[in-house]
Coordinates of C-alpha atoms and ligand atoms in Angstrom, one line a residue:
Chain A
M1 CA 0.0 0.0 0.0
M2 CA 2.8 2.4 1.0
N3 CA 4.6 1.5 -2.2
F4 CA 1.5 2.3 -4.1
I5 CA 1.1 5.7 -2.6
N6 CA 4.7 6.5 -3.4
L7 CA 4.3 5.3 -6.9
L8 CA 1.2 7.4 -7.2
M9 CA 2.9 10.5 -5.9
A10 CA 5.9 9.9 -8.3
G11 CA 3.4 9.4 -11.1
L12 CA 1.6 12.6 -10.3
A13 CA 4.9 14.5 -10.2
T14 CA 6.0 13.2 -13.6
G15 CA 2.5 13.6 -14.9
A16 CA 2.4 17.3 -13.8
I17 CA 5.6 17.8 -15.8
Y18 CA 4.1 16.0 -18.8
A19 CA 1.1 18.3 -18.4
L20 CA 3.3 21.4 -18.6
V21 CA 4.9 20.2 -21.8
A22 CA 1.5 19.0 -23.3
I23 CA -0.1 22.4 -22.5
G24 CA 2.6 24.2 -24.4
F25 CA 2.2 21.7 -27.2
T26 CA -1.5 22.3 -27.3
L27 CA -1.2 26.1 -27.2
L28 CA 1.2 26.1 -30.1
W29 CA -1.2 24.0 -32.1
Q30 CA -4.2 26.1 -31.2
T31 CA -2.8 29.5 -32.0
S32 CA -0.4 28.7 -34.9
Q33 CA -1.1 25.2 -36.2
T34 CA 2.4 24.2 -35.2
I35 CA 2.8 20.6 -34.4
N36 CA 6.1 20.7 -32.6
F37 CA 7.8 17.4 -32.9
A38 CA 10.9 18.9 -31.2
Q39 CA 8.9 19.6 -28.0
G40 CA 10.8 16.9 -26.1
E41 CA 14.1 18.4 -27.1
F42 CA 12.7 21.8 -26.1
V43 CA 12.5 20.3 -22.6
M44 CA 16.0 18.9 -22.8
V45 CA 17.8 22.1 -24.0
P46 CA 17.0 24.5 -21.1
A47 CA 18.8 22.3 -18.6
F48 CA 22.0 22.7 -20.7
F49 CA 21.6 26.5 -20.7
V50 CA 21.5 26.3 -17.0
L51 CA 24.5 23.9 -16.8
A52 CA 26.5 26.3 -19.0
A53 CA 25.6 29.2 -16.8
L54 CA 26.6 27.3 -13.7
N55 CA 29.9 26.4 -15.4
V56 CA 30.8 30.0 -15.8
G57 CA 30.3 30.4 -12.0
M58 CA 26.8 31.7 -11.7
P59 CA 24.8 30.8 -8.5
L60 CA 21.8 28.5 -9.2
P61 CA 19.0 31.0 -9.0
L62 CA 20.7 33.3 -11.4
A63 CA 21.6 30.4 -13.7
L64 CA 17.9 29.3 -13.7
L65 CA 16.9 32.8 -14.7
V66 CA 19.5 32.9 -17.4
G67 CA 18.3 29.5 -18.6
L68 CA 14.7 30.7 -18.7
A69 CA 15.6 33.9 -20.6
L70 CA 17.7 32.0 -23.1
S71 CA 14.9 29.5 -23.6
M72 CA 12.4 32.2 -24.3
L73 CA 14.8 33.8 -26.7
V74 CA 15.9 30.6 -28.6
L75 CA 12.9 28.3 -28.2
G76 CA 10.4 31.1 -28.3
V77 CA 11.4 34.1 -30.5
L78 CA 14.0 32.5 -32.7
F79 CA 12.0 29.3 -33.2
K80 CA 9.0 31.3 -34.3
R81 CA 10.9 33.8 -36.5
L82 CA 13.4 31.5 -38.2
L83 CA 11.4 28.3 -38.5
V84 CA 7.7 28.6 -37.9
D85 CA 7.0 31.8 -39.8
P86 CA 8.8 30.9 -43.0
M87 CA 7.6 27.3 -43.0
L88 CA 4.0 27.8 -42.1
R89 CA 3.5 29.6 -45.4
H90 CA 4.1 26.2 -47.1
G91 CA 1.6 24.5 -44.8
V92 CA 1.2 22.6 -41.6
L93 CA 2.9 19.4 -42.8
P94 CA 6.1 21.0 -44.1
L95 CA 6.4 22.8 -40.7
A96 CA 5.8 19.6 -38.8
I97 CA 8.5 17.8 -40.7
C98 CA 10.9 20.7 -40.1
T99 CA 10.3 20.4 -36.4
M100 CA 11.4 16.8 -36.7
A101 CA 14.6 17.9 -38.3
L102 CA 15.0 20.5 -35.6
S103 CA 14.7 17.8 -32.9
I104 CA 17.6 15.9 -34.4
F105 CA 19.6 19.1 -34.8
L106 CA 19.1 20.0 -31.1
K107 CA 20.1 16.5 -29.9
E108 CA 23.2 16.4 -32.0
T109 CA 24.2 19.9 -31.1
V110 CA 24.0 19.3 -27.4
K111 CA 25.9 16.0 -27.8
E112 CA 28.7 17.7 -29.8
V113 CA 28.9 20.9 -27.8
Y114 CA 28.3 19.6 -24.3
S115 CA 28.7 15.9 -23.9
A116 CA 27.0 12.6 -24.7
E117 CA 27.1 11.7 -21.0
A118 CA 24.2 12.3 -18.6
S119 CA 25.0 15.2 -16.3
P120 CA 23.6 15.6 -12.8
F121 CA 21.4 18.7 -12.4
P122 CA 20.8 20.6 -9.2
S123 CA 17.3 20.8 -7.9
F124 CA 15.9 24.1 -6.6
L125 CA 13.1 22.3 -4.7
P126 CA 13.4 20.7 -1.3
G127 CA 14.4 17.0 -1.5
G128 CA 14.6 14.2 1.1
N129 CA 11.9 12.1 2.6
L130 CA 9.0 12.8 4.8
N131 CA 7.9 10.4 7.5
L132 CA 4.2 10.5 7.8
L133 CA 2.5 8.0 10.1
G134 CA 5.3 5.6 9.6
A135 CA 5.3 5.9 5.9
T136 CA 8.0 7.4 3.8
I137 CA 7.0 9.9 1.1
S138 CA 9.4 11.6 -1.3
I139 CA 9.3 15.4 -0.7
Q140 CA 10.8 15.9 -4.1
S141 CA 7.7 14.3 -5.8
I142 CA 5.4 16.4 -3.7
S143 CA 7.2 19.6 -4.4
I144 CA 7.5 19.0 -8.1
F145 CA 3.8 18.3 -8.2
V146 CA 2.8 21.4 -6.2
F147 CA 5.2 23.6 -8.2
A148 CA 4.0 22.4 -11.6
I149 CA 0.3 22.7 -10.6
C150 CA 0.9 26.2 -9.3
A151 CA 2.4 27.1 -12.7
V152 CA -0.6 25.7 -14.5
V153 CA -3.0 27.6 -12.2
A154 CA -1.1 30.8 -12.8
L155 CA -1.2 30.3 -16.5
Q156 CA -5.0 29.5 -16.4
T157 CA -5.6 32.6 -14.4
F158 CA -3.6 34.7 -16.8
L159 CA -5.5 33.3 -19.8
T160 CA -9.0 33.7 -18.3
K161 CA -8.7 36.7 -16.0
T162 CA -6.6 39.2 -18.0
S163 CA -7.5 41.0 -21.2
T164 CA -4.3 39.9 -22.9
G165 CA -5.1 36.3 -21.9
R166 CA -8.5 36.5 -23.3
Q167 CA -7.2 38.0 -26.5
M168 CA -4.8 35.1 -26.7
Q169 CA -7.8 32.7 -26.3
A170 CA -9.7 34.6 -28.9
T171 CA -6.8 34.3 -31.3
A172 CA -6.6 30.6 -30.7
Q173 CA -10.4 30.0 -31.1
N174 CA -10.9 32.2 -34.2
P175 CA -8.0 34.2 -35.4
Y176 CA -10.0 35.8 -38.3
V177 CA -12.6 37.2 -36.0
A178 CA -10.0 38.2 -33.5
K179 CA -8.3 40.3 -36.2
L180 CA -11.6 41.8 -37.2
L181 CA -12.0 43.1 -33.6
G182 CA -8.6 44.7 -33.6
V183 CA -6.8 42.0 -31.5
P184 CA -3.1 42.2 -32.4
V185 CA -3.1 38.6 -33.6
E186 CA 0.6 38.4 -34.5
R187 CA 1.6 39.6 -31.0
M188 CA -0.7 37.1 -29.3
I189 CA 0.8 34.3 -31.3
M190 CA 4.3 35.5 -30.3
Y191 CA 3.2 35.4 -26.6
T192 CA 2.1 31.8 -27.1
F193 CA 5.6 30.9 -28.3
L194 CA 7.0 32.7 -25.3
I195 CA 4.7 30.9 -22.9
N196 CA 5.5 27.6 -24.5
A197 CA 9.2 28.3 -24.1
A198 CA 8.7 29.2 -20.4
L199 CA 6.7 26.0 -19.9
V200 CA 9.3 23.7 -21.4
A201 CA 12.0 25.5 -19.4
L202 CA 10.1 25.0 -16.2
A203 CA 9.5 21.3 -17.1
S204 CA 13.2 21.0 -17.8
F205 CA 14.2 22.5 -14.4
L206 CA 11.8 20.1 -12.6
I207 CA 12.6 16.9 -14.4
S208 CA 16.3 17.1 -15.0
P209 CA 17.2 16.6 -11.2
V210 CA 15.2 13.4 -11.3
Y211 CA 16.2 11.9 -14.7
L212 CA 19.5 13.8 -15.3
A213 CA 20.3 16.2 -18.1
K214 CA 21.1 14.2 -21.3
F215 CA 21.0 15.0 -25.0
S216 CA 18.5 12.1 -25.5
A217 CA 16.3 13.0 -22.5
G218 CA 13.7 14.6 -24.8
E219 CA 12.8 11.5 -26.7
T220 CA 10.5 9.9 -24.2
L221 CA 9.3 13.2 -22.9
G222 CA 8.3 14.5 -26.3
L223 CA 6.3 11.3 -27.0
A224 CA 4.7 11.4 -23.6
A225 CA 3.6 15.1 -24.0
F226 CA 2.3 14.3 -27.5
I227 CA 0.3 11.4 -26.2
A228 CA -0.9 13.4 -23.2
A229 CA -2.1 16.2 -25.6
I230 CA -4.0 13.8 -27.8
V231 CA -5.4 11.8 -25.0
G232 CA -6.7 15.0 -23.5
G233 CA -8.3 16.2 -26.7
F234 CA -5.5 18.2 -28.3
N235 CA -7.4 21.5 -28.4
Q236 CA -7.9 21.9 -24.7
I237 CA -5.7 23.0 -21.9
R238 CA -7.8 21.1 -19.4
G239 CA -7.4 18.1 -21.5
A240 CA -3.6 18.4 -21.6
I241 CA -3.6 18.5 -17.8
V242 CA -5.8 15.5 -17.4
G243 CA -3.9 13.7 -20.1
G244 CA -0.5 14.5 -18.6
L245 CA -1.4 13.4 -15.1
L246 CA -3.1 10.2 -16.3
L247 CA -0.1 9.3 -18.4
G248 CA 2.3 10.0 -15.6
V249 CA 0.4 7.8 -13.1
I250 CA -0.2 4.9 -15.6
D251 CA 3.4 5.0 -16.7
N252 CA 4.7 4.7 -13.1
L253 CA 2.3 2.1 -12.0
A254 CA 2.8 0.0 -15.2
A255 CA 6.6 0.1 -14.6
A256 CA 6.1 -1.2 -11.1
Y257 CA 3.3 -3.7 -11.5
I258 CA 3.4 -4.9 -15.0
S259 CA 7.0 -4.8 -16.3
T260 CA 9.6 -2.2 -17.0
Q261 CA 10.0 -3.7 -20.4
Y262 CA 6.4 -3.0 -21.3
R263 CA 6.5 0.4 -19.7
G264 CA 7.0 2.2 -23.0
A265 CA 4.1 0.4 -24.6
V266 CA 1.5 1.3 -22.0
P267 CA 1.1 5.0 -23.1
L268 CA 0.8 3.8 -26.6
F269 CA -2.0 1.4 -25.6
L270 CA -3.7 4.3 -23.9
L271 CA -3.3 6.4 -27.1
I272 CA -4.8 3.7 -29.3
A273 CA -7.7 3.1 -26.9
V274 CA -8.5 6.8 -26.9
I275 CA -8.2 7.1 -30.7
L276 CA -10.5 4.1 -31.2
F277 CA -13.1 4.9 -28.6
R278 CA -13.0 8.6 -28.1
P279 CA -11.3 10.2 -31.1
Q280 CA -12.0 13.7 -29.9
G281 CA -10.0 13.0 -26.7
L282 CA -11.1 12.7 -23.2
M283 CA -12.0 16.3 -22.8
G284 CA -12.0 17.5 -26.4
R285 CA -14.7 18.6 -28.6
A286 CA -14.8 17.8 -32.3
E287 CA -12.8 20.5 -34.0
E288 CA -14.9 23.0 -35.9
R289 CA -13.4 25.8 -37.8
T290 CA -15.1 28.5 -39.7
V291 CA -13.8 29.4 -43.1
Chain B
M1 CA -26.3 67.5 -51.2
T2 CA -25.4 65.4 -48.2
Q3 CA -22.1 63.7 -48.4
P4 CA -22.1 59.9 -48.4
V5 CA -21.0 58.2 -45.2
L6 CA -19.2 55.6 -47.3
S7 CA -18.0 56.0 -50.8
V8 CA -16.5 53.1 -52.7
R9 CA -14.7 53.9 -56.0
D10 CA -13.5 51.6 -58.7
I11 CA -12.3 48.9 -56.3
V12 CA -10.3 46.0 -57.8
A13 CA -9.6 43.1 -55.5
G14 CA -9.4 39.4 -55.3
Y15 CA -7.8 36.3 -53.9
G16 CA -4.3 35.5 -55.1
E17 CA -4.2 35.8 -58.9
M18 CA -8.0 35.7 -59.1
T19 CA -9.8 39.0 -59.5
I20 CA -13.3 39.1 -58.0
L21 CA -14.1 42.8 -57.8
N22 CA -13.7 44.6 -61.2
G23 CA -14.2 48.3 -60.4
T24 CA -17.0 48.1 -57.8
T25 CA -18.4 51.6 -57.2
F26 CA -21.2 52.8 -54.9
D27 CA -22.2 55.1 -52.1
V28 CA -24.0 54.7 -48.8
M29 CA -25.9 57.8 -47.6
P30 CA -25.9 58.7 -43.8
G31 CA -28.8 57.3 -41.8
T32 CA -29.9 54.8 -44.4
I33 CA -30.2 51.1 -44.8
T34 CA -28.6 50.0 -48.0
T35 CA -29.0 46.4 -49.2
V36 CA -26.6 44.7 -51.5
I37 CA -28.1 41.9 -53.6
G38 CA -26.6 39.7 -56.3
P39 CA -26.2 36.1 -57.3
N40 CA -24.0 33.7 -55.3
G41 CA -20.3 34.3 -56.0
A42 CA -20.9 37.9 -57.2
G43 CA -18.4 39.2 -54.8
K44 CA -20.7 40.7 -52.2
S45 CA -18.8 39.3 -49.2
T46 CA -15.6 40.2 -50.9
V47 CA -16.6 43.8 -51.0
F48 CA -17.1 43.8 -47.3
K49 CA -13.8 42.2 -46.6
T50 CA -12.1 44.8 -48.8
I51 CA -13.8 47.7 -47.1
F52 CA -12.8 46.3 -43.7
G53 CA -9.2 45.9 -44.6
M54 CA -9.2 42.1 -44.5
L55 CA -8.4 41.9 -48.2
K56 CA -6.2 44.3 -50.1
A57 CA -7.7 46.6 -52.7
R58 CA -5.3 46.6 -55.6
T59 CA -6.7 49.8 -57.1
G60 CA -9.5 52.2 -56.3
S61 CA -10.4 54.1 -53.1
I62 CA -12.7 53.8 -50.1
H63 CA -13.7 56.9 -48.1
F64 CA -15.5 56.8 -44.7
K65 CA -16.9 60.2 -43.6
G66 CA -14.5 61.8 -46.0
T67 CA -11.4 60.0 -44.6
D68 CA -9.5 57.8 -47.0
I69 CA -9.6 54.3 -45.4
T70 CA -8.4 52.3 -48.4
N71 CA -6.6 49.3 -47.0
A72 CA -6.7 50.6 -43.4
P73 CA -6.5 47.8 -40.7
P74 CA -9.6 46.8 -38.8
R75 CA -8.4 48.4 -35.6
K76 CA -8.3 51.8 -37.2
L77 CA -11.6 51.4 -38.8
L78 CA -13.3 50.4 -35.6
A79 CA -11.9 53.4 -33.9
L80 CA -13.2 55.6 -36.7
G81 CA -16.8 54.2 -36.2
L82 CA -17.1 51.4 -38.7
C83 CA -18.0 47.9 -37.7
Y84 CA -18.5 44.6 -39.5
V85 CA -20.6 41.6 -38.7
P86 CA -19.4 38.9 -41.2
Q87 CA -21.4 36.0 -42.6
G88 CA -21.7 32.8 -40.5
R89 CA -20.8 32.3 -36.9
N90 CA -18.2 34.7 -35.6
I91 CA -18.0 34.2 -31.9
F92 CA -15.4 32.6 -29.6
P93 CA -17.2 29.4 -28.6
E94 CA -15.3 28.6 -25.5
L95 CA -15.2 32.0 -24.0
N96 CA -18.2 33.1 -22.0
V97 CA -20.8 35.5 -23.4
L98 CA -19.5 38.5 -21.4
S99 CA -15.9 37.9 -22.5
N100 CA -17.0 37.7 -26.1
L101 CA -18.8 41.0 -25.7
E102 CA -15.8 42.7 -24.0
L103 CA -13.6 41.7 -26.9
G104 CA -15.6 44.1 -29.0
G105 CA -14.0 46.9 -27.0
I106 CA -10.3 46.0 -27.8
A107 CA -10.0 48.8 -30.4
A108 CA -11.5 51.5 -28.2
S109 CA -9.5 54.7 -27.7
A110 CA -8.6 55.5 -24.1
D111 CA -11.5 57.9 -23.6
V112 CA -14.2 55.4 -24.2
N113 CA -15.9 54.1 -21.1
I114 CA -16.1 50.4 -22.0
P115 CA -17.9 49.1 -18.8
Q116 CA -20.6 51.8 -19.4
R117 CA -21.0 50.8 -23.1
I118 CA -21.2 47.1 -22.1
E119 CA -23.9 48.1 -19.6
A120 CA -25.9 50.0 -22.3
V121 CA -25.6 47.1 -24.7
L122 CA -26.7 44.5 -22.1
E123 CA -29.7 46.8 -21.4
R124 CA -30.7 46.4 -25.0
F125 CA -30.0 42.7 -25.2
P126 CA -31.2 41.2 -21.8
V127 CA -30.7 37.7 -23.1
L128 CA -27.0 38.3 -23.2
R129 CA -27.0 39.5 -19.6
R130 CA -29.0 36.4 -18.5
K131 CA -26.6 34.1 -20.2
G132 CA -23.5 36.2 -19.5
Q133 CA -21.5 33.4 -17.8
Q134 CA -22.4 30.7 -20.3
Q135 CA -19.9 29.6 -23.0
A136 CA -20.9 31.4 -26.1
G137 CA -20.9 28.2 -28.1
T138 CA -23.9 27.0 -26.1
L139 CA -26.1 29.9 -27.4
S140 CA -28.6 29.3 -30.2
G141 CA -27.8 30.5 -33.6
G142 CA -30.0 33.5 -33.2
E143 CA -28.5 34.4 -29.9
Q144 CA -25.1 34.1 -31.3
K145 CA -26.0 36.6 -34.0
L146 CA -27.4 38.9 -31.4
L147 CA -24.1 38.6 -29.5
E148 CA -22.2 39.5 -32.6
I149 CA -24.4 42.5 -33.3
A150 CA -24.2 43.6 -29.6
R151 CA -20.4 43.2 -29.7
S152 CA -20.1 45.4 -32.8
L153 CA -22.2 48.1 -31.2
L154 CA -19.8 48.4 -28.3
L155 CA -17.8 51.1 -30.0
D156 CA -20.9 53.1 -30.9
P157 CA -20.4 52.8 -34.7
Q158 CA -21.8 55.1 -37.4
L159 CA -21.8 52.5 -40.1
M160 CA -22.4 48.8 -39.7
L161 CA -21.5 46.3 -42.4
I162 CA -23.6 43.2 -41.9
D163 CA -23.3 40.2 -44.2
E164 CA -26.3 37.8 -44.5
P165 CA -27.6 38.3 -40.9
S166 CA -30.7 36.2 -41.5
I167 CA -29.1 33.1 -42.8
G168 CA -29.9 30.0 -40.8
L169 CA -32.1 31.9 -38.3
S170 CA -35.8 31.1 -37.4
P171 CA -38.4 33.5 -39.0
M172 CA -38.9 35.1 -35.6
M173 CA -35.2 35.7 -35.1
V174 CA -35.0 37.2 -38.6
Q175 CA -37.7 39.7 -37.7
E176 CA -35.8 40.5 -34.5
V177 CA -32.6 41.1 -36.4
F178 CA -34.4 43.3 -39.0
S179 CA -36.0 45.3 -36.3
I180 CA -32.7 45.9 -34.6
I181 CA -31.4 47.2 -38.0
K182 CA -34.3 49.5 -38.3
E183 CA -33.7 50.7 -34.7
L184 CA -30.1 51.5 -35.6
R185 CA -31.2 53.6 -38.5
A186 CA -33.6 55.4 -36.2
K187 CA -30.6 56.3 -34.1
G188 CA -28.8 57.7 -37.1
V189 CA -26.5 54.6 -37.7
S190 CA -26.1 53.7 -41.3
V191 CA -26.3 50.1 -42.3
L192 CA -24.9 48.4 -45.3
M193 CA -26.4 44.9 -45.5
I194 CA -26.0 41.9 -47.7
E195 CA -29.1 39.7 -47.8
Q196 CA -30.2 36.6 -49.7
N197 CA -33.6 37.3 -48.4
A198 CA -33.7 40.1 -50.9
R199 CA -37.4 41.1 -50.8
S200 CA -37.7 41.4 -47.0
A201 CA -34.4 43.2 -46.9
L202 CA -35.3 45.7 -49.7
E203 CA -38.6 46.3 -48.0
I204 CA -36.9 47.8 -44.9
S205 CA -34.1 49.5 -46.9
D206 CA -33.8 53.0 -48.3
D207 CA -31.4 52.1 -51.1
G208 CA -30.3 49.0 -52.8
L209 CA -27.6 47.9 -55.1
V210 CA -27.2 44.9 -57.4
L211 CA -23.7 43.4 -57.7
E212 CA -22.9 41.1 -60.5
L213 CA -19.5 39.7 -61.4
G214 CA -17.8 42.1 -59.1
R215 CA -19.4 45.2 -60.7
T216 CA -22.2 47.4 -59.6
R217 CA -25.1 46.6 -62.0
M218 CA -27.7 48.9 -60.5
Q219 CA -27.8 51.3 -57.6
D220 CA -31.2 52.9 -56.9
R221 CA -33.9 53.5 -54.3
A222 CA -34.9 50.2 -52.7
Q223 CA -38.5 50.8 -53.8
T224 CA -37.4 51.2 -57.4
L225 CA -35.5 48.0 -57.3
L226 CA -38.4 46.1 -55.8
N227 CA -40.6 47.2 -58.7
D228 CA -38.0 46.6 -61.4
P229 CA -39.0 43.5 -63.4
R230 CA -35.3 42.6 -64.1
V231 CA -34.5 42.5 -60.4
G232 CA -37.8 40.7 -59.7
Q233 CA -37.0 38.0 -62.1
L234 CA -33.4 37.5 -61.0
F235 CA -33.5 38.0 -57.3
L236 CA -36.9 38.2 -55.9
G237 CA -38.3 34.8 -56.6
G238 CA -39.3 35.5 -60.2
V239 CA -39.6 33.0 -63.0
I240 CA -35.9 32.6 -63.8
E241 CA -34.9 32.1 -60.2
E242 CA -37.5 29.4 -59.7
K243 CA -36.5 27.5 -62.8
S244 CA -32.8 27.6 -62.0
A245 CA -33.2 26.8 -58.3
Ligands
ATP301 N1 -11.0 33.0 -49.3 C1 -11.2 32.9 -50.6 N2 -10.2 32.4 -51.4 C2 -10.4 32.2 -52.7 N3 -11.6 32.5 -53.4 C3 -12.6 33.0 -52.6 C4 -12.5 33.2 -51.2 N4 -13.6 33.7 -50.8 C5 -14.5 33.7 -51.8 N5 -13.8 33.3 -53.0 C6 -14.4 33.3 -54.3 O1 -14.7 34.7 -54.6 C7 -16.0 34.7 -55.3 C8 -16.9 35.7 -54.6 O2 -17.1 35.3 -53.3 P1 -18.0 36.1 -52.3 O3 -18.0 35.3 -51.0 O4 -17.6 37.5 -52.3 O5 -19.4 35.9 -53.0 P2 -20.8 36.4 -52.4 O6 -21.4 37.3 -53.4 O7 -20.7 36.8 -51.1 O8 -21.6 35.0 -52.6 P3 -22.6 34.3 -51.5 O9 -24.0 34.8 -51.9 O10 -22.4 32.8 -51.9 O11 -22.2 34.6 -50.1 C9 -16.5 33.3 -55.4 O12 -16.2 32.8 -56.7 C10 -15.7 32.6 -54.4 O13 -15.5 31.2 -54.7
MG302 MG1 -21.3 36.1 -49.2

């Protein structure tokens, strides 16, 4: 039983990280029809920005800030300006293929420039274990979960309670009409890329202390976020949250109770089941776009 | 002679290589309802998109209250007092009704009291107040049209472009929309309307114009067009229309 609770907690922690990545993925899709197959690598890269900053002697909090800023610049602004804007003119598919190329490019670059080895990554959250009624619970899992959920709540509040947030939602739901009303649609799309960059950076800072920083770390993460987004309905932030948490928990439980070998297959089963029985996703609506 | 509130001169515009408008020219007089009729694909909606800066006019000019607004962006047009309710559904389905409404005030200049305008509009459309917290996508088609109209009234426009407002609405809702349009005229707002429902639209209009292949075929008093046998045959359910339909 205790083991189960610990697994559940660890699952929720990973799941909350998946949710962050899946939300970013969903936001990009909603506002700019970008299917970012490099999303996993986007989570891998910020950790190396931070490691580089630490290597030149910065203290951890500053290094994290630098990592966040560089992520927003490179994975937000430059990604949009240099890759998405020029490619989207040719269509959604050419852009998606380019992001696959980008994912390989990012992996190889990190491997060449930094190292092919996994590097330990410092955590900025409290670690250790908590003894609760004779049970041992990982504080790290709890703090990751709480931190990620706070980030999601902050994002949701921004999107629903501020005028800019609502203009972003309007842009995602109907860019043509948003433009008619005078919403600066281009700027809203740029904000989405910045938010995605911040989300992946956050995910990176949370997960790297657990699974280490490695050039290939994005492979499973990208797939997990992709599946979480689809399972959740692809066009819904709520869906991405539910999808992420569900996937994290199932993933951890499957590894413990079924077999580590089949661990990778379980999310795919979940994906297939959802596509077969509920193609619009757990929370999604059928997509409807006005022309 | 009163000056037209909107004056469209020799507009040429289209999509990509395709030219749809071939020198469209017409005027809208202040305080009138002007209805645009014409066969499907004549370019009626294209005219509206071009006036509202969503499609580039290659040549020609558009003036609103004497100001040149050719190819001006929507934000500027809204601030000048022009608004546009396009064909079809143009709401944000997952935002609630009030948020949808508020988005109509994005382009307002700093001196406009938006909360006060929202209050005034809700006063006129009580159904929107009642359903204010509901997701806009849950409204009926007619209520969504009312929401779009209400949203476009938020900036107190002097000219409203409205494209096929009656399409897909129940007969009662059509009456409601038409009476709102008449009410706007009574307040001095000019309305330029595209309508498939040509007879009912011309009956409430002052002026009318017939658009064909991107050109203005006729522009006259609505009454004159209603009595014109050519118009009758083509657009008002005359012989030819019935046979081809
Ligand atoms: N976005 C677009 N891209 C390319 N062609 C378009 C586009 N929108 C309209 N057209 C074409 O332009 C022509 C005029 O279209 P428009 O929508 O202006 O016609 P309309 O007079 O409003 O017709 P309807 O009564 O069907 O609404 C049509 O041939 C149409 O196929
Ligand atoms: Mg049309």
